[in-house]
GROMACS .gro file of C-alpha atoms in nm:
model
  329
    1UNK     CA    1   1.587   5.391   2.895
    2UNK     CA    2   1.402   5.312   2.587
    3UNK     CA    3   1.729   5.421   2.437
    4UNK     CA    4   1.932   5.160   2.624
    5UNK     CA    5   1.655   4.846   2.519
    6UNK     CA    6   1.678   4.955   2.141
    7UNK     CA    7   2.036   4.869   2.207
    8UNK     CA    8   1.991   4.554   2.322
    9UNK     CA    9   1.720   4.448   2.103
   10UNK     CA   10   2.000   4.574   1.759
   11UNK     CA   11   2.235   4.304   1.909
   12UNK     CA   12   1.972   4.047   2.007
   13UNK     CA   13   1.858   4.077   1.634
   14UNK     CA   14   2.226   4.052   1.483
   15UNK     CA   15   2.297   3.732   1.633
   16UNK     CA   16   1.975   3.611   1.516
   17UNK     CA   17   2.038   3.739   1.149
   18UNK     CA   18   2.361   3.549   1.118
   19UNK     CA   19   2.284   3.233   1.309
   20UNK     CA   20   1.951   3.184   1.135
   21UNK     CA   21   2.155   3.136   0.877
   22UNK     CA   22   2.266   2.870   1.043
   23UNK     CA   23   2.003   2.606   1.080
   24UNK     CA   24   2.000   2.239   0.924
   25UNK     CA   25   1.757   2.372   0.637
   26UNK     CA   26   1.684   2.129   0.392
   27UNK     CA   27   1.807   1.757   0.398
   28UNK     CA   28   2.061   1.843   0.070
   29UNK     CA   29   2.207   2.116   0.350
   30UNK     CA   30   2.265   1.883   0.597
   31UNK     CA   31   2.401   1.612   0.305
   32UNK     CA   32   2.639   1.908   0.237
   33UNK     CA   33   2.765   2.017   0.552
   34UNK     CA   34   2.827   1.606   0.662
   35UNK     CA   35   3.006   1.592   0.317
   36UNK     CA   36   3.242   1.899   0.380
   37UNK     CA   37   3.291   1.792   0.770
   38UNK     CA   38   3.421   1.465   0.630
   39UNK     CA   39   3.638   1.626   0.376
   40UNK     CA   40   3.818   1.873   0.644
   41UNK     CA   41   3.893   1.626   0.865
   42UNK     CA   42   4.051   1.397   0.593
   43UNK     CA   43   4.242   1.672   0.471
   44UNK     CA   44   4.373   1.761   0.777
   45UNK     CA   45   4.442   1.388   0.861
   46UNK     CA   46   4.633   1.335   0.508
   47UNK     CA   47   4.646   1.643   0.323
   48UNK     CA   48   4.442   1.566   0.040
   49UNK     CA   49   4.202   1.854  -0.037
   50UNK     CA   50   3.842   1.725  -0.193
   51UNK     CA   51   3.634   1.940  -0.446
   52UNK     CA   52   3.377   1.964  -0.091
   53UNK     CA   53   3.600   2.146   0.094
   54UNK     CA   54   3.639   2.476  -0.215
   55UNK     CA   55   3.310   2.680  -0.081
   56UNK     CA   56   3.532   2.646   0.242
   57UNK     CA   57   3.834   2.789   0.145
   58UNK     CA   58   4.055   3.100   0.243
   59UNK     CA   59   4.249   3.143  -0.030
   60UNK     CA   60   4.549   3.087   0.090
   61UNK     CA   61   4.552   2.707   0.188
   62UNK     CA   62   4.325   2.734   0.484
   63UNK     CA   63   4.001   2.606   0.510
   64UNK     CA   64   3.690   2.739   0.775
   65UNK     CA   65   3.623   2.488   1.017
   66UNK     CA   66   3.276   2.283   1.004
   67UNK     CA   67   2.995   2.426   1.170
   68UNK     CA   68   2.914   2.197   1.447
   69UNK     CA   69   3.300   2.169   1.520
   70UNK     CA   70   3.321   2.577   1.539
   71UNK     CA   71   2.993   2.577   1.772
   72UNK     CA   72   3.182   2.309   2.024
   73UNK     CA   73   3.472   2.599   2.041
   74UNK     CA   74   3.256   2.892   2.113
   75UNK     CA   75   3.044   2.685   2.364
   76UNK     CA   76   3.401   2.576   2.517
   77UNK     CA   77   3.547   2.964   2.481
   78UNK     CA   78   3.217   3.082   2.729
   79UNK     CA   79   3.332   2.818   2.986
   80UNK     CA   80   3.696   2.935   3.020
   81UNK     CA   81   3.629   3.332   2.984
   82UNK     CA   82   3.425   3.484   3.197
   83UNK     CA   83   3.319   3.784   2.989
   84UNK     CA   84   3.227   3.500   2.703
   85UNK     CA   85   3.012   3.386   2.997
   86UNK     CA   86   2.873   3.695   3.112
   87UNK     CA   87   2.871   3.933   2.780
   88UNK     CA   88   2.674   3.842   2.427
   89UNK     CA   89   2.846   3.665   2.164
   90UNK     CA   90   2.742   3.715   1.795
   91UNK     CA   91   2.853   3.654   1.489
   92UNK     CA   92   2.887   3.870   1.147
   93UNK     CA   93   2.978   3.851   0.838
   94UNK     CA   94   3.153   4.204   0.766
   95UNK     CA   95   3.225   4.523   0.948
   96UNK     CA   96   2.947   4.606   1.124
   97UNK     CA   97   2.809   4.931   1.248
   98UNK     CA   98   2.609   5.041   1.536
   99UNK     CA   99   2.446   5.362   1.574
  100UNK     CA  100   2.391   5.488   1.915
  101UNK     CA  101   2.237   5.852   2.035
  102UNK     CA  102   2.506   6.038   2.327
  103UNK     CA  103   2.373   6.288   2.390
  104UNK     CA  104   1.965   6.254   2.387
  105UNK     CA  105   1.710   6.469   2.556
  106UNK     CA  106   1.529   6.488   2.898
  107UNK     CA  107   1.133   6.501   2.899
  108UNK     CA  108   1.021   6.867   2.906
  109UNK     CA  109   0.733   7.042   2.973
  110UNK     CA  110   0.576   7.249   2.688
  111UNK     CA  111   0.242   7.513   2.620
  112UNK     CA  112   0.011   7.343   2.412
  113UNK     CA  113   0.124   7.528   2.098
  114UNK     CA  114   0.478   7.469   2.150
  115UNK     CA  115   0.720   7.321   1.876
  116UNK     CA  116   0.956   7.035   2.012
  117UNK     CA  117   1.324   7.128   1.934
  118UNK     CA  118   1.539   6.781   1.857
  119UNK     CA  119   1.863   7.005   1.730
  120UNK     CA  120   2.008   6.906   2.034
  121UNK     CA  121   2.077   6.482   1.977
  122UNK     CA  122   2.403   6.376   1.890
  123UNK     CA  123   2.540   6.009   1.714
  124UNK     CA  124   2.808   5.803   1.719
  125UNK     CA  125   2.897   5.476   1.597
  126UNK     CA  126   2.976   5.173   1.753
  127UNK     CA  127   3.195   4.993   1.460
  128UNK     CA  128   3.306   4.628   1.551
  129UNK     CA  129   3.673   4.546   1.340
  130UNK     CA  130   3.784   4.206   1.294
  131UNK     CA  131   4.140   4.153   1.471
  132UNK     CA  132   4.302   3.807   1.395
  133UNK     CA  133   4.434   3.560   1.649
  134UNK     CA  134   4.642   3.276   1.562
  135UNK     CA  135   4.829   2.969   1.718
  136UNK     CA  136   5.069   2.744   1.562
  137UNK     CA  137   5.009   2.340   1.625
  138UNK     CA  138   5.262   2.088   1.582
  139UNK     CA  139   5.222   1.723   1.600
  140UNK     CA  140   5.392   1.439   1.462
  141UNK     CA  141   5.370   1.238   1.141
  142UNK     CA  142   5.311   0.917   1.380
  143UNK     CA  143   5.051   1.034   1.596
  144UNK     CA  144   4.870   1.118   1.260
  145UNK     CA  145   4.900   0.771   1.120
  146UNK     CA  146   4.843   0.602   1.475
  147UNK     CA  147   4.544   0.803   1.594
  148UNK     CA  148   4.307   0.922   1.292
  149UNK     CA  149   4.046   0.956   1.546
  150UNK     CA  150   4.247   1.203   1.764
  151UNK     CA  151   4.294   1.509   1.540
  152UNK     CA  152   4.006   1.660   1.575
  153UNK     CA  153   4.006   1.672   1.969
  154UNK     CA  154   4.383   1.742   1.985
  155UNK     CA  155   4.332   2.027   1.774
  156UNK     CA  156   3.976   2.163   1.960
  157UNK     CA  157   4.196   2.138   2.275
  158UNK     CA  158   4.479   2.338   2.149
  159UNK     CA  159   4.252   2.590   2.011
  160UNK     CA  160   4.037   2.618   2.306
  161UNK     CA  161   4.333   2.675   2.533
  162UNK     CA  162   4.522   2.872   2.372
  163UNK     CA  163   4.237   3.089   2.246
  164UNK     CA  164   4.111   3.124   2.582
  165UNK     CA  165   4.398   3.237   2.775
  166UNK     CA  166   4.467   3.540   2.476
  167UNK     CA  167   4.093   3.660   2.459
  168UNK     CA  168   4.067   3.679   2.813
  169UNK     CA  169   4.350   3.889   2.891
  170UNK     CA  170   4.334   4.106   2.583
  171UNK     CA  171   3.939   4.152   2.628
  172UNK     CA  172   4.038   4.275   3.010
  173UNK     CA  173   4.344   4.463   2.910
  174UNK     CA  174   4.450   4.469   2.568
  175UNK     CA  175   4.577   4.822   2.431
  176UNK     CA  176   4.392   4.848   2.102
  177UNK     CA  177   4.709   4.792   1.860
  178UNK     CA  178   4.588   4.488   1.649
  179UNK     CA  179   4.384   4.355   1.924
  180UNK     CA  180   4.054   4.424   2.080
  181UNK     CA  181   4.075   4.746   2.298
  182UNK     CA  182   4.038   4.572   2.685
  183UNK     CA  183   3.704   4.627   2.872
  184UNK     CA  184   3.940   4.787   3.154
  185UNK     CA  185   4.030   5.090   2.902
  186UNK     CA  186   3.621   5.113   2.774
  187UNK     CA  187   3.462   5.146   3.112
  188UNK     CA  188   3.448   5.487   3.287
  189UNK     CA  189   3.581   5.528   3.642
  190UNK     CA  190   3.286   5.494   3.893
  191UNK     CA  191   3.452   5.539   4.180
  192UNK     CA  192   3.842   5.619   4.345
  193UNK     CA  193   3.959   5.417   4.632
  194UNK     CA  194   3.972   5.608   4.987
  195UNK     CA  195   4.347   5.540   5.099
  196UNK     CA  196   4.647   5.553   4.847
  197UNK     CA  197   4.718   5.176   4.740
  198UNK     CA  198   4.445   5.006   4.949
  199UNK     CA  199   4.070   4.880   4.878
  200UNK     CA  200   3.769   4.851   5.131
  201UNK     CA  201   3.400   4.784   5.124
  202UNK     CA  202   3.342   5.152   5.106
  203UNK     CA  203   3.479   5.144   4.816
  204UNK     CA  204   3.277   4.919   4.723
  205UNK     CA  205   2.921   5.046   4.771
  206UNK     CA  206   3.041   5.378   4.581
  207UNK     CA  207   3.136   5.184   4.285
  208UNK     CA  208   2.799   5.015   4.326
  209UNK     CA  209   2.583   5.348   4.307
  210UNK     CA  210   2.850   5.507   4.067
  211UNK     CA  211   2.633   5.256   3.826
  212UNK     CA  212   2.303   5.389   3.765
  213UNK     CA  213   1.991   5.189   3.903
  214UNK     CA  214   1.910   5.061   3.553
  215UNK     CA  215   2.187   4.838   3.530
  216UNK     CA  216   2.231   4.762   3.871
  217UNK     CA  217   1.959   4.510   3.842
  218UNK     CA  218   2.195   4.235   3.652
  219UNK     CA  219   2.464   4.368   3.711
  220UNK     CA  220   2.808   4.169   3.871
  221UNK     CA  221   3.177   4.223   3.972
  222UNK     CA  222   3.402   4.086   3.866
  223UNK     CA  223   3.751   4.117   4.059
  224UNK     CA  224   4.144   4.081   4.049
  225UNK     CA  225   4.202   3.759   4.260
  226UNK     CA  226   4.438   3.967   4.480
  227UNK     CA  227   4.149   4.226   4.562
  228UNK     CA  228   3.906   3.967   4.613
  229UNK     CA  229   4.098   3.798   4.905
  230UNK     CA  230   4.177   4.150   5.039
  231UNK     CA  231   3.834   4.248   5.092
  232UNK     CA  232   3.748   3.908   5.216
  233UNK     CA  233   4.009   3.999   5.535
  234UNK     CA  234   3.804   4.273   5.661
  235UNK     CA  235   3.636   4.208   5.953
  236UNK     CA  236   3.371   4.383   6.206
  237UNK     CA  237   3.439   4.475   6.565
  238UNK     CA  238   3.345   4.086   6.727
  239UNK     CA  239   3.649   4.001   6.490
  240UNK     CA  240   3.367   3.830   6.221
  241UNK     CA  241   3.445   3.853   5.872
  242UNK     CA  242   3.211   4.115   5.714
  243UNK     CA  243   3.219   3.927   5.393
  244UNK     CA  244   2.973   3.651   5.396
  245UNK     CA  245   3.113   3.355   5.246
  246UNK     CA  246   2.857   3.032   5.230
  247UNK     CA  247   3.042   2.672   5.152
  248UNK     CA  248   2.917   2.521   4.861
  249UNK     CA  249   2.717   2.867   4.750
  250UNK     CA  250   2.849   3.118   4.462
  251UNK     CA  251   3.028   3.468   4.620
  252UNK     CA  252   2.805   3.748   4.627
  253UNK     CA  253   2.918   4.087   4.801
  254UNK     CA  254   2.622   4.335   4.888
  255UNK     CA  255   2.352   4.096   4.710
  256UNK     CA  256   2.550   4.080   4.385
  257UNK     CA  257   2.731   3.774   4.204
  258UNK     CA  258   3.137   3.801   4.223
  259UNK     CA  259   3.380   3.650   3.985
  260UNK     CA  260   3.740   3.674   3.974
  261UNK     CA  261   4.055   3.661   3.744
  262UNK     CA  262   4.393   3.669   3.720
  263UNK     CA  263   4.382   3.879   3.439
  264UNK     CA  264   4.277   4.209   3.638
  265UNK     CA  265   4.612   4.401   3.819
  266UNK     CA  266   4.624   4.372   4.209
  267UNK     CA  267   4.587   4.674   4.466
  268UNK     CA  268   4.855   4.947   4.347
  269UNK     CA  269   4.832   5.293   4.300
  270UNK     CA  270   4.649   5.358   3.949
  271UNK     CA  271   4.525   5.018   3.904
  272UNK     CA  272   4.164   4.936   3.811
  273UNK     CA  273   4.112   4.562   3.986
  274UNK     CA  274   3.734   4.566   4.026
  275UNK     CA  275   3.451   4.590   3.760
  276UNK     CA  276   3.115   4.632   3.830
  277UNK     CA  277   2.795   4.621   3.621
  278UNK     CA  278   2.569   4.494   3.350
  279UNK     CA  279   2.767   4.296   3.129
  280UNK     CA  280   2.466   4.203   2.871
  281UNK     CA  281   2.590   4.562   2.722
  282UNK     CA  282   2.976   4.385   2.605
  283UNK     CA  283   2.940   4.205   2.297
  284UNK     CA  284   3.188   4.025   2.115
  285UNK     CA  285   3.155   3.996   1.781
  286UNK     CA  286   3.329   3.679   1.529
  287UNK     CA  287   3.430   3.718   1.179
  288UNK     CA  288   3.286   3.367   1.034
  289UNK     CA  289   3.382   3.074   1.127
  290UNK     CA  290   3.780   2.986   1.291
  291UNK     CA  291   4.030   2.898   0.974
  292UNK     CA  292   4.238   2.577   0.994
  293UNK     CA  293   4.540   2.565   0.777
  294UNK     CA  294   4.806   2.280   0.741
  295UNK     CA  295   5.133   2.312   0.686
  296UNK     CA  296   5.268   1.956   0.561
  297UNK     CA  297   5.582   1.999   0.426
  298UNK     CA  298   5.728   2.301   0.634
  299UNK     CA  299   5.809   2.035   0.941
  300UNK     CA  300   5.844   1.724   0.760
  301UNK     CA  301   6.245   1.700   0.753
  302UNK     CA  302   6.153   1.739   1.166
  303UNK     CA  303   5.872   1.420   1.139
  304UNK     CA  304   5.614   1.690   1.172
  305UNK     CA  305   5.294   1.870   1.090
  306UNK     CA  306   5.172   2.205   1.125
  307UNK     CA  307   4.865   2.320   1.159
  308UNK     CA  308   4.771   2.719   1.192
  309UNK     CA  309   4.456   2.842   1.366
  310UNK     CA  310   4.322   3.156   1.309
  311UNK     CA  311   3.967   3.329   1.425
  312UNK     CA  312   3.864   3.737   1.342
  313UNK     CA  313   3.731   3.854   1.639
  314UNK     CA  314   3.620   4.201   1.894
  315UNK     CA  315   3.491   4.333   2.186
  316UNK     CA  316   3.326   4.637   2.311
  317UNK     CA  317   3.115   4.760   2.561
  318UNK     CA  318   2.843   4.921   2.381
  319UNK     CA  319   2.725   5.131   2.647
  320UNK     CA  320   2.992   5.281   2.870
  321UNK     CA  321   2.718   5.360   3.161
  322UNK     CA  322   2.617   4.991   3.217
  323UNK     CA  323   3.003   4.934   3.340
  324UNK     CA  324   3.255   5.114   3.570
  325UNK     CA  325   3.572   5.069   3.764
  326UNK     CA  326   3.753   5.098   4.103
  327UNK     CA  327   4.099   5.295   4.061
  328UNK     CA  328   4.292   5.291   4.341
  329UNK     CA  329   4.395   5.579   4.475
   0.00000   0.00000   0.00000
């Protein structure tokens, strides 16, 4: 247990590392960061690049995004995916490595003059990469000139959307090559589904005890959409539904919260649709701040300008105990 809380309390203090880096500071900080926040914006209004925006750049034409607008998209990110929402978000500045005992010890009884024996601990390491996602936004040279004020929200919206939709399914699903390794492929299988290409409540309660007690206690599910309205049929012998559904009220199923997705498969043979347990143990982890670059003359015989967003990102789940899965059978 102990074990478990040391590897909470490494990500807890992580996140606090970077984003303490983050407050206002002094009043010449905050004088700089309004300063480069001005200068990004113009540049991606006109294309003229300032000497504030150089501690900002990429290298290659790009330029990191200001820090209040990059907090708006991770705050907007947690509202459209749910393991944003449920799992702990921090932020680094390199690779970063996690150590994490495997294979520790049970308490033991000893004589008095007895020497402990440790040779038996093993170590791994829990390395977080830094996979890139990008979108290409195209607008054109009118709306520029017309609506100054409007770049910045079309481009949050665009980002936010299309960001959203990719992390979800990839942090669910994704097979590893150049993108985060899905939670779906991380998880061990609690529990196997009674009847070939179906799902019940039994099933249900063994997933829930497949999970040990200590993460039962915050733990969720989180569902396929298709196996959430399956179970939802099932019905007791006065022809009641047996799942409890109260108007207004979030879904729980046997005292726990339920959320659902479309990115989990449905109810076929060797499909996992249901997760169950603590997410506090999934972290993602960002590579600095998202990258904007514009593209101004690629699209201008078209009237147009680009704009490329990029953001380094992973996901794992940093204890494979605190989640599981329901295969069907």
């Amino acid at each position: 247990m102990n074990n478990v809380r040391n590897y909470k309390e490494r990500l807890d203090s992580i996140g606090q590392e970077i984003f303490g880096n983050k407050t206002e500071g002094s009043a010449e900080m905050r004088r700089k960061q309004t300063a480069y926040n001005r200068a990004f914006w113009d540049s991606m209004q006109t294309g003229y690049v300032s000497n504030a925006l150089k501690e900002g750049s990429d290298g290659s034409g790009g330029f990191l995004v200001p820090d209040e607008f990059d907090e708006r998209i991770i705050v907007a990110l947690k509202e459209e995916n749910i393991l944003r929402k449920l799992g702990k978000v921090i932020k680094t500045e390199s690779t970063h490595k996690i150590p994490r005992m495997v294979d520790g010890y049970e308490a033991e009884w000893y004589d008095e003059n007895d020497r402990f024996d440790f040779s038996g601990a093993e170590f791994d390491e829990i390395v977080f990469s830094a996979y890139k996602l990008g979108t290409l936004l195209k607008v054109s040279s009118e709306f520029l000139e017309d609506t100054p004020q409007d770049i910045e929200n079309f481009i949050y919206e665009m980002i936010v959307e299309r960001f959203s939709r990719s992390e979800e399914e990839t942090f669910f699903t994704g097979d590893g090559i150049g993108k985060p390794l899905g939670i779906i492929h991380q998880a061990q299988v609690g529990a196997v589904t009674e009847n070939i290409g179906d799902i019940n409540l039994d099933d249900i309660i063994e997933l829930t005890y497949s999970v040990k007690k200590l993460y039962r206690e915050n733990a969720v599910f989180i569902m396929s959409e298709e196996a959430c309205a399956h179970l939802k049929k099932f019905k007791n012998y006065n022809g009641r539904n047996m799942w409890k559904v109260v108007n207004g009220e979030p879904d729980t199923l046997f005292g726990y919260p339920v959320y659902t997705t479309t990115k989990l498969d449905g109810i076929e043979s060797g499909n996992k649709p249901v997760l169950f347990g603590n997410f506090d143990y999934y972290c993602i982890a960002e590579r600095g701040n998202r990258i904007i670059r514009r593209l101004s003359e690629r699209y201008a015989e078209h009237g147009q300008v680009g704009f490329i967003g990029t953001q380094r990102v992973d996901a794992k789940l940093v204890d494979p105990e605190a989640v599981k899965t329901l295969e069907i059978k």
